[in-house]
Coordinates of C-alpha atoms in Angstrom, one line a residue:
M206 CA -33.3 -73.9 -96.5
I207 CA -30.0 -72.1 -95.9
Q208 CA -27.8 -72.3 -99.0
T209 CA -24.3 -73.4 -98.1
A210 CA -21.2 -71.8 -99.5
P211 CA -17.8 -73.4 -99.7
Y212 CA -16.0 -74.2 -96.5
G213 CA -19.2 -74.4 -94.4
L214 CA -20.1 -70.8 -94.8
S215 CA -23.7 -69.8 -95.2
M216 CA -24.7 -67.7 -98.2
S217 CA -27.4 -66.2 -96.0
D218 CA -24.7 -64.9 -93.6
L219 CA -22.7 -63.5 -96.5
Y220 CA -25.7 -61.8 -97.9
L221 CA -26.5 -60.2 -94.6
F222 CA -22.9 -59.1 -94.3
N223 CA -23.1 -57.4 -97.7
E224 CA -26.5 -55.9 -96.8
G225 CA -25.1 -54.4 -93.5
S226 CA -27.2 -56.7 -91.3
A227 CA -24.8 -59.4 -90.2
Y228 CA -24.7 -58.4 -86.5
H229 CA -22.8 -61.5 -85.5
S230 CA -20.3 -61.5 -88.4
Y231 CA -17.5 -62.5 -86.1
R232 CA -19.1 -65.9 -85.9
F233 CA -18.1 -66.6 -89.5
M234 CA -15.5 -64.0 -90.5
G235 CA -11.9 -64.3 -89.4
A236 CA -10.2 -67.6 -88.3
H237 CA -12.3 -70.3 -86.7
R238 CA -11.3 -73.7 -85.5
L239 CA -13.8 -76.3 -86.7
Q240 CA -14.3 -79.7 -88.2
L241 CA -15.0 -79.7 -92.0
N242 CA -15.7 -83.0 -93.8
G243 CA -14.4 -84.9 -90.9
V244 CA -11.1 -83.0 -90.8
Y245 CA -10.1 -80.6 -88.0
G246 CA -8.5 -77.3 -88.9
V247 CA -9.1 -73.6 -89.3
R248 CA -11.4 -71.8 -91.7
F249 CA -10.4 -68.3 -92.7
A250 CA -12.7 -65.7 -94.2
V251 CA -11.8 -62.1 -95.1
W252 CA -13.5 -59.2 -96.9
A253 CA -11.3 -57.9 -99.7
P254 CA -13.6 -57.1 -102.7
N255 CA -10.9 -55.5 -104.9
A256 CA -8.1 -58.1 -104.4
A257 CA -6.8 -60.0 -107.4
E258 CA -5.5 -62.8 -105.1
V259 CA -5.5 -63.6 -101.4
H260 CA -3.2 -66.1 -99.7
I261 CA -2.8 -67.1 -96.1
V262 CA 0.7 -66.9 -94.7
G263 CA 1.8 -67.8 -91.2
S264 CA 3.9 -69.8 -88.8
F265 CA 2.3 -73.0 -90.2
N266 CA 3.7 -72.5 -93.8
D267 CA 6.9 -70.5 -93.1
W268 CA 5.1 -67.4 -94.3
N269 CA 5.2 -68.7 -97.8
G270 CA 2.5 -67.0 -99.8
G271 CA 2.6 -69.6 -102.6
I272 CA 1.0 -72.4 -100.5
H273 CA -2.4 -71.6 -99.1
A274 CA -4.6 -69.7 -101.6
M275 CA -8.0 -68.4 -100.7
E276 CA -11.1 -68.7 -102.9
R277 CA -13.3 -65.8 -103.8
I278 CA -17.0 -66.5 -102.8
G279 CA -19.1 -65.4 -105.7
T280 CA -19.7 -61.6 -105.8
T281 CA -19.7 -61.2 -102.0
G282 CA -16.1 -59.8 -101.9
I283 CA -15.3 -62.4 -99.3
W284 CA -12.4 -64.8 -99.7
A285 CA -12.3 -68.1 -97.8
S286 CA -10.1 -71.1 -97.2
F287 CA -9.7 -74.1 -94.9
I288 CA -6.3 -75.3 -93.6
A289 CA -6.2 -78.7 -92.0
D290 CA -4.3 -79.7 -88.9
I291 CA -3.5 -76.3 -87.6
G292 CA -4.9 -74.7 -84.4
E293 CA -4.7 -72.4 -81.5
G294 CA -1.5 -70.2 -81.1
E295 CA -0.5 -70.2 -84.8
T296 CA 0.2 -66.7 -86.2
Y297 CA -1.0 -65.6 -89.6
K298 CA -1.7 -62.7 -92.0
Y299 CA -3.4 -62.3 -95.3
E300 CA -1.1 -61.7 -98.3
I301 CA -3.3 -59.7 -100.6
T302 CA -2.3 -59.1 -104.2
T303 CA -3.9 -55.9 -105.4
R304 CA -5.2 -55.1 -108.9
S305 CA -1.9 -53.3 -109.7
G306 CA 0.2 -56.4 -108.6
E307 CA 1.4 -55.0 -105.3
R308 CA 1.5 -57.5 -102.4
L309 CA 0.2 -56.4 -99.0
L310 CA 0.5 -58.2 -95.7
K311 CA -2.5 -57.5 -93.5
A312 CA -3.6 -58.5 -90.1
D313 CA -7.0 -60.1 -89.9
P314 CA -9.7 -57.5 -89.2
Y315 CA -11.6 -60.1 -87.2
A316 CA -8.7 -61.6 -85.3
F317 CA -9.5 -62.4 -81.7
L318 CA -5.9 -61.9 -80.7
A319 CA -2.8 -60.2 -82.0
E320 CA 0.9 -60.6 -81.3
R321 CA 2.3 -58.3 -78.6
R322 CA 3.5 -55.1 -80.1
P323 CA 5.7 -54.3 -81.9
L324 CA 4.9 -57.6 -83.7
T325 CA 1.7 -57.4 -85.8
A326 CA 0.6 -60.8 -86.9
S327 CA -2.8 -62.2 -85.9
V328 CA -3.1 -65.3 -83.6
I329 CA -5.5 -68.1 -84.0
T330 CA -7.5 -68.2 -80.8
D331 CA -10.6 -70.1 -79.6
L332 CA -12.9 -67.9 -77.4
N333 CA -15.3 -70.7 -76.5
G334 CA -15.3 -72.7 -73.2
F335 CA -14.8 -70.0 -70.6
P336 CA -16.5 -71.1 -67.3
W337 CA -18.6 -68.0 -66.6
R338 CA -19.8 -67.6 -63.0
D339 CA -21.8 -64.4 -63.4
E340 CA -25.3 -65.7 -64.0
G341 CA -26.5 -64.0 -60.8
W342 CA -25.1 -60.6 -62.1
V343 CA -26.7 -61.1 -65.5
N344 CA -30.1 -61.9 -64.0
S345 CA -29.9 -59.0 -61.6
K346 CA -29.7 -56.6 -64.5
E347 CA -32.9 -57.8 -66.2
G348 CA -35.5 -55.0 -66.0
R349 CA -33.3 -52.9 -63.7
S350 CA -33.6 -49.3 -64.9
A351 CA -30.2 -47.6 -65.3
Y352 CA -32.0 -44.2 -65.0
T353 CA -33.4 -44.8 -61.5
N354 CA -30.3 -46.5 -60.0
P355 CA -26.9 -45.3 -59.0
L356 CA -24.2 -45.1 -61.7
L357 CA -20.7 -44.3 -60.3
V358 CA -18.0 -45.1 -62.8
Y359 CA -14.2 -45.4 -62.1
E360 CA -12.4 -44.7 -65.4
V361 CA -9.2 -46.7 -65.7
H362 CA -6.3 -46.9 -68.1
A363 CA -5.1 -50.5 -67.8
G364 CA -1.5 -49.6 -68.8
S365 CA -0.9 -47.0 -66.0
W366 CA -3.3 -47.7 -63.1
K367 CA -0.3 -49.7 -61.7
T368 CA 2.8 -51.0 -63.4
K369 CA 5.6 -53.3 -62.5
G370 CA 8.2 -51.3 -64.4
K371 CA 8.7 -49.4 -67.7
E372 CA 6.3 -51.1 -70.2
V373 CA 5.8 -53.9 -67.7
F374 CA 2.0 -53.9 -67.4
L375 CA -0.3 -55.7 -65.0
T376 CA -2.0 -58.6 -66.7
Y377 CA -5.8 -59.0 -66.9
D378 CA -5.5 -61.6 -64.1
E379 CA -3.5 -59.2 -61.9
L380 CA -6.0 -56.4 -62.6
A381 CA -8.7 -58.8 -61.5
A382 CA -6.8 -59.5 -58.3
E383 CA -6.0 -55.8 -57.5
L384 CA -8.2 -53.4 -59.4
V385 CA -11.5 -55.2 -58.8
P386 CA -11.3 -55.4 -55.0
Y387 CA -10.0 -51.8 -54.9
A388 CA -12.9 -50.5 -56.9
A389 CA -15.4 -52.5 -54.8
E390 CA -13.8 -51.1 -51.6
M391 CA -14.1 -47.6 -52.9
G392 CA -17.8 -48.1 -53.7
Y393 CA -17.9 -47.8 -57.5
T394 CA -20.7 -49.4 -59.3
H395 CA -18.8 -49.7 -62.6
I396 CA -15.3 -49.7 -64.0
E397 CA -14.8 -48.1 -67.4
L398 CA -11.7 -49.3 -69.2
M399 CA -10.1 -47.1 -71.8
P400 CA -9.9 -48.8 -75.2
L401 CA -8.6 -52.4 -75.0
A402 CA -8.8 -53.2 -78.7
E403 CA -5.3 -53.9 -80.1
H404 CA -3.3 -50.8 -81.0
P405 CA 0.3 -50.4 -82.0
F406 CA 1.2 -47.2 -80.1
D407 CA 1.0 -47.0 -76.3
Q408 CA 0.6 -43.2 -76.3
S409 CA -2.6 -43.4 -78.4
W410 CA -4.2 -44.8 -75.2
G411 CA -6.0 -47.3 -77.3
Y412 CA -7.9 -44.8 -79.5
Q413 CA -5.9 -45.7 -82.7
I414 CA -6.8 -49.3 -83.3
T415 CA -5.7 -52.0 -85.7
G416 CA -7.5 -55.0 -84.1
F417 CA -11.0 -54.2 -83.2
Y418 CA -11.9 -57.7 -82.1
A419 CA -8.6 -58.4 -80.3
P420 CA -8.2 -57.4 -76.6
S421 CA -4.7 -56.0 -76.4
S422 CA -2.1 -58.7 -75.8
R423 CA -0.1 -56.2 -73.7
F424 CA -2.2 -57.4 -70.8
G425 CA -2.6 -61.1 -71.6
R426 CA -5.0 -63.3 -73.5
P427 CA -8.7 -63.1 -74.2
K428 CA -9.8 -65.6 -71.5
Q429 CA -7.9 -63.6 -69.0
L430 CA -10.0 -60.6 -69.9
M431 CA -13.1 -62.8 -69.5
H432 CA -11.8 -63.7 -66.0
F433 CA -11.4 -60.0 -65.2
V434 CA -15.0 -59.2 -66.2
D435 CA -16.2 -62.3 -64.3
C436 CA -14.4 -61.1 -61.2
C437 CA -16.0 -57.7 -61.5
H438 CA -19.5 -59.2 -61.8
E439 CA -18.8 -61.4 -58.7
R440 CA -18.1 -58.2 -56.8
G441 CA -21.2 -56.5 -58.1
I442 CA -19.3 -54.2 -60.5
G443 CA -20.3 -53.6 -64.1
V444 CA -17.8 -53.2 -66.9
I445 CA -17.9 -50.4 -69.5
L446 CA -15.6 -50.5 -72.4
D447 CA -14.4 -47.3 -74.2
W448 CA -15.3 -48.1 -77.8
V449 CA -13.9 -46.3 -80.9
P450 CA -16.1 -46.7 -84.0
G451 CA -15.3 -43.4 -85.6
H452 CA -11.8 -44.0 -87.0
F453 CA -8.8 -46.3 -87.2
C454 CA -5.0 -45.9 -87.4
R455 CA -3.0 -45.7 -90.6
D456 CA -0.5 -48.5 -89.9
N457 CA 0.2 -50.6 -92.9
H458 CA -0.8 -53.9 -91.4
G459 CA -4.3 -52.5 -90.4
L460 CA -7.4 -51.5 -92.2
R461 CA -6.0 -48.7 -94.4
L462 CA -6.2 -49.5 -98.1
F463 CA -6.9 -53.0 -97.0
D464 CA -7.0 -54.7 -100.5
G465 CA -5.2 -51.8 -102.2
M466 CA -8.4 -49.7 -102.3
P467 CA -10.1 -47.7 -99.6
I468 CA -12.8 -50.2 -98.4
F469 CA -13.0 -49.5 -94.7
E470 CA -12.4 -45.7 -95.2
G471 CA -14.1 -43.7 -97.9
P472 CA -12.6 -42.9 -101.3
D473 CA -12.7 -39.2 -100.8
E474 CA -9.5 -38.4 -98.8
K475 CA -11.0 -35.1 -97.5
L476 CA -13.8 -37.1 -96.0
A477 CA -11.7 -40.0 -94.8
D478 CA -8.8 -38.1 -93.2
K479 CA -8.8 -37.2 -89.5
P480 CA -5.8 -34.8 -89.6
L481 CA -5.9 -33.8 -85.9
W482 CA -5.5 -37.5 -84.9
G483 CA -3.6 -38.8 -87.9
T484 CA -6.2 -41.5 -88.5
L485 CA -8.9 -42.4 -91.1
A486 CA -12.6 -42.3 -90.6
F487 CA -14.8 -45.3 -91.3
D488 CA -17.1 -45.1 -94.3
F489 CA -20.5 -45.5 -92.8
S490 CA -22.1 -45.6 -96.2
K491 CA -20.7 -49.1 -96.8
N492 CA -22.9 -51.9 -95.6
E493 CA -20.0 -54.2 -94.9
V494 CA -18.5 -51.5 -92.6
V495 CA -21.8 -51.3 -90.8
S496 CA -21.8 -55.1 -90.3
F497 CA -18.2 -55.0 -89.1
L498 CA -18.8 -52.2 -86.5
I499 CA -22.2 -53.2 -85.2
S500 CA -21.0 -56.8 -84.9
N501 CA -18.0 -55.5 -82.9
A502 CA -20.3 -53.8 -80.4
V503 CA -22.4 -57.0 -80.0
Y504 CA -19.2 -59.1 -79.8
W505 CA -17.9 -57.4 -76.7
M506 CA -21.2 -58.0 -75.0
E507 CA -21.7 -61.6 -76.1
M508 CA -18.2 -62.9 -75.8
Y509 CA -16.9 -60.8 -72.9
H510 CA -20.1 -60.0 -71.0
I511 CA -19.3 -56.3 -71.2
D512 CA -22.1 -54.2 -69.6
G513 CA -21.9 -51.1 -71.8
L514 CA -20.0 -49.1 -74.3
R515 CA -18.8 -45.5 -74.0
V516 CA -18.9 -44.5 -77.6
D517 CA -16.0 -42.2 -78.3
A518 CA -16.0 -39.0 -80.3
V519 CA -19.6 -38.9 -81.4
A520 CA -19.4 -35.2 -82.3
S521 CA -16.5 -35.9 -84.7
M522 CA -18.5 -38.7 -86.3
I523 CA -21.6 -36.6 -87.0
N524 CA -20.0 -33.3 -88.0
L525 CA -18.2 -33.3 -91.4
H526 CA -16.2 -30.2 -90.5
M527 CA -15.2 -31.0 -86.9
D528 CA -11.4 -30.8 -86.3
K529 CA -10.6 -30.2 -90.0
P530 CA -9.0 -27.3 -91.8
R531 CA -11.2 -25.4 -94.2
E532 CA -9.5 -27.0 -97.2
Q533 CA -10.8 -30.4 -96.1
Y534 CA -14.4 -29.4 -95.7
T535 CA -17.0 -31.5 -97.4
W536 CA -20.8 -31.2 -97.4
N537 CA -23.6 -33.8 -97.5
K538 CA -26.1 -34.2 -100.4
L539 CA -28.4 -31.6 -98.7
G540 CA -25.6 -29.1 -98.6
G541 CA -25.2 -29.4 -94.8
T542 CA -22.4 -30.4 -92.5
D543 CA -24.1 -33.4 -90.9
N544 CA -22.7 -36.8 -91.7
L545 CA -25.9 -38.4 -92.6
D546 CA -24.4 -41.9 -92.9
A547 CA -22.9 -41.6 -89.4
L548 CA -26.2 -40.5 -88.0
R549 CA -27.9 -43.5 -89.6
F550 CA -25.2 -45.8 -88.3
L551 CA -25.5 -44.6 -84.7
K552 CA -29.2 -45.0 -84.7
R553 CA -28.9 -48.5 -86.1
L554 CA -26.1 -49.3 -83.7
N555 CA -28.2 -48.5 -80.6
E556 CA -31.3 -50.2 -82.0
T557 CA -29.4 -53.4 -82.5
V558 CA -27.5 -53.4 -79.2
F559 CA -30.7 -52.8 -77.3
H560 CA -32.5 -55.4 -79.3
Y561 CA -30.0 -58.1 -78.1
Y562 CA -29.0 -56.5 -74.8
P563 CA -31.9 -54.3 -73.5
D564 CA -30.3 -53.8 -70.1
T565 CA -26.9 -52.5 -71.4
L566 CA -25.4 -49.0 -71.2
M567 CA -24.7 -47.0 -74.4
L568 CA -23.0 -43.8 -73.4
A569 CA -22.2 -41.0 -76.0
E570 CA -19.0 -39.0 -75.5
D571 CA -20.5 -36.1 -77.4
S572 CA -19.5 -32.5 -77.1
S573 CA -21.9 -31.3 -79.7
A574 CA -25.3 -29.6 -79.2
W575 CA -27.1 -32.3 -81.3
P576 CA -30.6 -32.7 -79.8
A577 CA -32.1 -35.9 -78.4
V578 CA -28.9 -37.9 -78.2
T579 CA -30.5 -40.0 -75.4
S580 CA -34.0 -40.1 -76.9
P581 CA -35.3 -43.3 -78.6
T582 CA -34.8 -43.5 -82.4
Y583 CA -38.5 -43.9 -82.9
L584 CA -38.9 -40.4 -81.4
G585 CA -36.1 -39.0 -83.7
G586 CA -33.3 -39.4 -81.2
L587 CA -29.9 -41.1 -81.6
G588 CA -30.9 -43.9 -79.2
F589 CA -28.2 -43.7 -76.6
N590 CA -29.3 -44.0 -73.0
F591 CA -26.7 -41.6 -71.6
K592 CA -24.6 -38.7 -72.8
W593 CA -21.5 -37.2 -71.2
N594 CA -22.2 -33.6 -70.0
M595 CA -19.2 -31.8 -71.5
G596 CA -20.8 -28.4 -71.0
W597 CA -21.1 -28.9 -67.2
M598 CA -17.6 -30.3 -67.0
N599 CA -16.1 -27.3 -68.8
D600 CA -18.1 -24.7 -66.8
I601 CA -17.4 -26.2 -63.4
L602 CA -13.7 -26.7 -64.0
R603 CA -13.4 -23.1 -65.3
Y604 CA -15.3 -21.9 -62.2
M605 CA -13.1 -23.8 -59.7
S606 CA -9.9 -22.6 -61.3
H607 CA -10.8 -19.0 -60.4
D608 CA -9.6 -17.6 -57.0
P609 CA -12.5 -17.6 -54.5
A610 CA -12.3 -13.8 -54.3
D611 CA -13.1 -13.6 -58.0
R612 CA -15.9 -16.2 -58.1
P613 CA -18.9 -13.8 -57.6
Q614 CA -18.5 -12.6 -61.2
Y615 CA -18.5 -16.2 -62.5
H616 CA -21.4 -17.5 -60.4
H617 CA -23.4 -18.4 -63.6
L618 CA -20.8 -21.2 -64.3
I619 CA -22.1 -23.3 -61.4
T620 CA -25.8 -22.6 -62.0
F621 CA -26.2 -22.6 -65.8
S622 CA -26.1 -26.4 -66.2
L623 CA -29.5 -26.7 -64.4
L624 CA -31.1 -24.9 -67.3
Y625 CA -30.5 -28.0 -69.5
A626 CA -29.7 -30.8 -67.0
F627 CA -32.8 -32.7 -67.8
S628 CA -32.8 -32.3 -71.6
E629 CA -30.7 -35.5 -71.9
N630 CA -29.8 -38.4 -69.6
Y631 CA -26.4 -37.1 -68.5
V632 CA -23.2 -38.5 -67.0
L633 CA -21.0 -35.9 -65.3
P634 CA -17.5 -36.8 -66.4
L635 CA -14.3 -36.0 -64.7
S636 CA -12.3 -38.0 -67.2
H637 CA -8.7 -38.5 -68.4
D638 CA -9.1 -35.8 -70.9
E639 CA -9.2 -33.2 -68.2
V640 CA -5.9 -34.2 -66.5
V641 CA -3.4 -34.5 -69.4
H642 CA -1.3 -32.3 -71.7
G643 CA -0.7 -29.4 -69.4
K644 CA -4.2 -29.2 -68.1
R645 CA -3.0 -30.2 -64.6
S646 CA -4.7 -32.6 -62.2
L647 CA -8.0 -31.8 -60.6
L648 CA -6.3 -31.1 -57.3
N649 CA -3.8 -28.8 -59.0
K650 CA -6.5 -26.9 -60.8
M651 CA -7.7 -25.6 -57.4
P652 CA -6.3 -22.2 -56.5
G653 CA -4.9 -21.2 -53.1
T654 CA -2.7 -22.8 -50.5
Y655 CA -1.9 -26.5 -50.2
E656 CA -4.6 -27.0 -47.6
E657 CA -7.1 -24.8 -49.7
K658 CA -6.5 -27.0 -52.7
F659 CA -7.7 -30.1 -50.8
A660 CA -10.6 -28.2 -49.2
Q661 CA -11.8 -27.0 -52.6
L662 CA -11.4 -30.5 -54.2
R663 CA -13.6 -31.9 -51.4
L664 CA -16.1 -29.1 -52.0
F665 CA -16.0 -29.7 -55.7
Y666 CA -16.6 -33.5 -55.4
G667 CA -19.5 -32.8 -53.1
Y668 CA -21.1 -30.5 -55.6
W669 CA -20.4 -33.0 -58.4
M670 CA -21.9 -35.9 -56.5
T671 CA -25.1 -34.1 -55.6
H672 CA -25.7 -32.4 -59.0
P673 CA -28.3 -34.3 -61.2
G674 CA -26.6 -36.8 -63.4
K675 CA -24.6 -40.0 -63.1
K676 CA -20.9 -39.9 -62.2
L677 CA -17.5 -40.7 -63.6
L678 CA -14.1 -40.1 -62.1
F679 CA -10.7 -40.9 -63.6
M680 CA -8.3 -43.0 -61.6
G681 CA -6.1 -41.1 -59.2
G682 CA -8.7 -38.4 -58.7
E683 CA -9.9 -40.2 -55.6
W684 CA -6.9 -39.3 -53.6
G685 CA -6.0 -36.1 -55.2
Q686 CA -3.2 -37.1 -57.7
F687 CA -1.1 -34.0 -57.7
D688 CA 0.6 -34.3 -61.1
E689 CA -1.3 -34.6 -64.3
W690 CA -1.8 -38.1 -65.7
K691 CA 1.4 -39.7 -67.0
D692 CA 0.3 -42.4 -69.4
A693 CA 3.6 -44.3 -69.4
E694 CA 3.9 -44.5 -65.6
S695 CA 2.0 -45.9 -62.7
L696 CA -0.2 -43.6 -60.7
D697 CA 1.5 -41.9 -57.7
W698 CA 0.4 -44.4 -55.1
M699 CA 3.0 -43.2 -52.7
L700 CA 1.0 -40.1 -52.2
L701 CA -1.3 -42.1 -49.9
D702 CA 1.4 -42.0 -47.3
Y703 CA 0.8 -38.3 -47.0
D704 CA -1.9 -37.2 -44.6
L705 CA -4.1 -35.0 -46.8
H706 CA -4.0 -37.5 -49.8
G707 CA -4.9 -40.4 -47.5
K708 CA -7.8 -38.3 -46.0
M709 CA -8.9 -37.3 -49.5
K710 CA -9.2 -41.0 -50.4
A711 CA -11.2 -41.6 -47.3
Y712 CA -13.5 -38.7 -48.2
V713 CA -14.1 -40.0 -51.7
Q714 CA -14.8 -43.5 -50.4
T715 CA -17.3 -42.1 -47.9
L716 CA -18.9 -39.9 -50.5
N717 CA -19.1 -42.8 -52.9
T718 CA -20.8 -45.0 -50.3
L719 CA -23.2 -42.2 -49.4
Y720 CA -24.1 -41.6 -53.0
V721 CA -25.0 -45.2 -53.6
S722 CA -27.0 -45.5 -50.4
E723 CA -28.9 -42.2 -50.7
P724 CA -31.8 -42.6 -53.3
S725 CA -32.5 -38.9 -53.5
L726 CA -29.2 -38.5 -55.4
W727 CA -30.1 -40.8 -58.3
E728 CA -33.6 -42.2 -58.0
R729 CA -35.1 -39.3 -60.0
D730 CA -32.1 -38.1 -61.9
S731 CA -34.0 -37.5 -65.1
D732 CA -37.0 -35.8 -63.5
A733 CA -36.8 -32.0 -63.5
T734 CA -39.4 -31.8 -60.7
A735 CA -37.0 -33.7 -58.4
F736 CA -34.6 -30.8 -58.3
Q737 CA -35.3 -27.5 -56.6
W738 CA -33.1 -24.5 -55.9
I739 CA -33.2 -23.1 -52.4
D740 CA -30.9 -20.2 -53.3
V741 CA -29.5 -19.9 -56.8
H742 CA -28.7 -16.2 -56.8
N743 CA -26.2 -15.7 -54.0
A744 CA -23.3 -14.7 -56.2
R745 CA -22.1 -12.2 -53.6
Q746 CA -21.3 -14.8 -51.1
S747 CA -20.6 -17.6 -53.6
I748 CA -23.0 -20.0 -51.9
I749 CA -25.6 -22.2 -53.5
S750 CA -28.2 -24.5 -51.9
F751 CA -30.7 -26.9 -53.5
I752 CA -32.9 -29.9 -52.8
R753 CA -32.7 -33.3 -54.4
Y754 CA -35.9 -35.3 -54.1
G755 CA -36.2 -39.1 -54.2
K756 CA -39.4 -41.1 -54.1
K757 CA -39.6 -41.3 -50.4
S758 CA -36.9 -38.9 -49.2
F759 CA -35.1 -35.7 -50.0
S760 CA -31.7 -34.2 -49.4
I761 CA -30.5 -30.6 -49.0
V762 CA -27.1 -29.4 -50.3
V763 CA -25.3 -26.3 -49.1
A764 CA -22.0 -25.4 -50.8
N765 CA -19.8 -22.5 -49.9
F766 CA -17.3 -21.6 -52.6
S767 CA -15.8 -18.6 -50.8
R768 CA -13.1 -18.2 -48.1
T769 CA -15.6 -16.7 -45.7
G770 CA -17.2 -18.9 -43.1
Y771 CA -20.4 -18.3 -41.2
A772 CA -21.2 -19.2 -37.6
S773 CA -24.9 -19.1 -38.4
Y774 CA -26.0 -19.4 -42.0
R775 CA -29.8 -19.7 -42.5
V776 CA -31.3 -22.0 -45.1
G777 CA -34.9 -22.3 -46.0
V778 CA -36.4 -25.8 -45.9
P779 CA -39.6 -27.2 -47.3
E780 CA -40.8 -29.4 -44.4
T781 CA -41.1 -29.1 -40.6
G782 CA -38.9 -31.5 -38.7
I783 CA -35.4 -32.7 -38.1
Y784 CA -32.6 -32.4 -40.6
R785 CA -29.4 -34.4 -40.2
T786 CA -26.0 -33.6 -41.6
I787 CA -24.8 -36.8 -43.3
M788 CA -21.8 -35.4 -45.0
N789 CA -19.5 -32.4 -44.2
S790 CA -16.4 -31.9 -46.3
N791 CA -14.8 -30.0 -43.5
E792 CA -14.6 -32.9 -41.0
E793 CA -11.2 -33.5 -39.5
R794 CA -11.1 -37.1 -40.7
F795 CA -11.3 -35.8 -44.3
G796 CA -8.6 -33.1 -43.8
G797 CA -10.8 -30.3 -42.4
Y798 CA -10.9 -29.0 -38.9
E799 CA -14.3 -30.0 -37.5
T800 CA -14.6 -33.1 -35.2
Q801 CA -18.4 -33.3 -35.1
H802 CA -19.4 -36.1 -37.5
S803 CA -23.2 -35.6 -37.4
L804 CA -25.5 -32.8 -36.4
K805 CA -29.3 -32.5 -36.1
F806 CA -31.2 -29.3 -36.9
V807 CA -34.8 -28.8 -35.9
S808 CA -36.6 -26.5 -38.3
E809 CA -37.7 -23.1 -37.0
N810 CA -40.8 -21.1 -37.9
V811 CA -38.6 -18.5 -39.6
A812 CA -39.5 -17.8 -43.2
W813 CA -36.5 -17.9 -45.5
H814 CA -35.7 -18.4 -49.2
G815 CA -39.4 -18.5 -49.9
Y816 CA -40.1 -21.3 -47.4
N817 CA -42.0 -21.0 -44.1
Q818 CA -39.4 -23.0 -42.3
S819 CA -35.6 -22.7 -42.0
I820 CA -32.6 -24.0 -40.2
S821 CA -29.4 -22.3 -39.1
L822 CA -26.1 -24.0 -40.0
H823 CA -22.4 -23.5 -39.1
L824 CA -21.0 -23.0 -42.6
P825 CA -17.2 -23.2 -42.9
P826 CA -15.3 -21.6 -45.8
L827 CA -14.8 -23.7 -48.9
S828 CA -17.1 -26.4 -47.7
F829 CA -19.9 -28.7 -48.7
Q830 CA -22.7 -30.1 -46.6
L831 CA -25.4 -32.7 -47.3
L832 CA -28.4 -32.9 -45.1
S833 CA -31.1 -35.6 -45.1
Y834 CA -34.7 -35.6 -44.3
D835 CA -36.9 -38.6 -44.4
L836 CA -40.5 -37.8 -45.3
G837 CA -42.5 -38.1 -42.1
D838 CA -39.5 -37.8 -39.8
T839 CA -40.5 -35.1 -37.4
H840 CA -38.7 -36.2 -34.2

């Protein structure tokens, strides 16, 4: 029998919350419209274990803290109350009297909606009743392995993909009408949205949060976001949410010193402070914090049908010294620098999410060398199913920034990643972080003339798309945004009126479509035996070639990173038969100078690169070619 607490709360739920196992705590914490003892109203519940008093203030009582007191529920640290005859749209905060007598006005940590910034009150909102139409999408995911299917992600900042004026953002509905068909047309399998949880400062990009359960009201209301996700699913596009469980912002109405004491953050300022970001770290040793955060992950999947989470700043979570000056160093109980509580939290997070949603995506944004990030927890791993490959990203962008004449001495930067490419399940990210703060856009990182920049970006994208690992590209990269990302402005859509930018978009669209349709590029992504170098050592000419094997087909990649072209460049091949060029970055329709769209090559009995057979290609400078061979196709 479930023991009932006051106001219809379950003592079992509150016990699990204190134990760190209430993984659906949003169902009873916060503000909920319900009927209690025959009366309709709103029940409020908030965790404030050190408070002397808690009152509810809001639009329904003229913000008068003397009217609606909350009751402490035993020793749970939770305060609750019921207010009759109020409902959706009312604004509120908790007025917390601390032990020292100070009065704090705090937004609800579990609020489902917040006022549009700069206002900071919480808004009573009912999330139930949205008419979801994505049953077919949900069913299609069941048992579908993410490892052996294409994953091509379009990373989007909702506040700057398109705007209607300064700080006039597209709504979730408008994004559904414009962004969703655009992403579908471009061939992406998923859209990844940078953090949408409510945040006060636009330029934090959503990474400094006050309302973890509230989709930002900048873009509309919660059911409008549900509509956006539903539209994505109708078009066969999954939705990944950038999720920030490592830290929170210091704004007074948020989680900092919530009841006058550090309850969401730890009591040790050196451990809690994130000086580089001006934020505070969650205290993962507290059970209630674990309940709050794991519930938040489950919440986005249950209430918004989110298909996966990109977990931000994992390296900063698990390393006590990362991004901190020496005077703020702390050590764990074993004398090491690992945050043992954070490691336990991440394992528990992934175990819980996959328990409820086994077909979801959990992607670690992790720059550390921590082993087995994408291995199951029962094998000692952290339990994610994918990890961003930051090493590959840093190496290849460094390589591409060098003038082609200098690249022979940096050849290792394009080959080293294959020494560890199968140690984790990787995503190859070309994200927002690489095109801000003076880093220049991807196009503008490329050296050389205007035309060479485009040729090299096409070459780079071809190499990226055929390298083992799933893919992610930040918005604007698909047409060669020339300026770095301006977070307060719309992307430079007018560039599509210029010939080479329009052709770059066509190239990326074609490359995306080819990737999704070519199983050899994703079917055995995690299988080291499905990759084979043809020629890895040709530093002198800055040319690499390799094979990607699928279950029933294989593809050959030839990439020339030099300014020297070859009328006849011989490449060893593993099978006798016909090889077809299915992608050539130098085609005229993409901005190059070749008009031939497809070529066939019959293998010759000329031993080359360790193979008995070879083909001879026309290999333009700064170019990428992809050739297909279907097993058994000999004519």
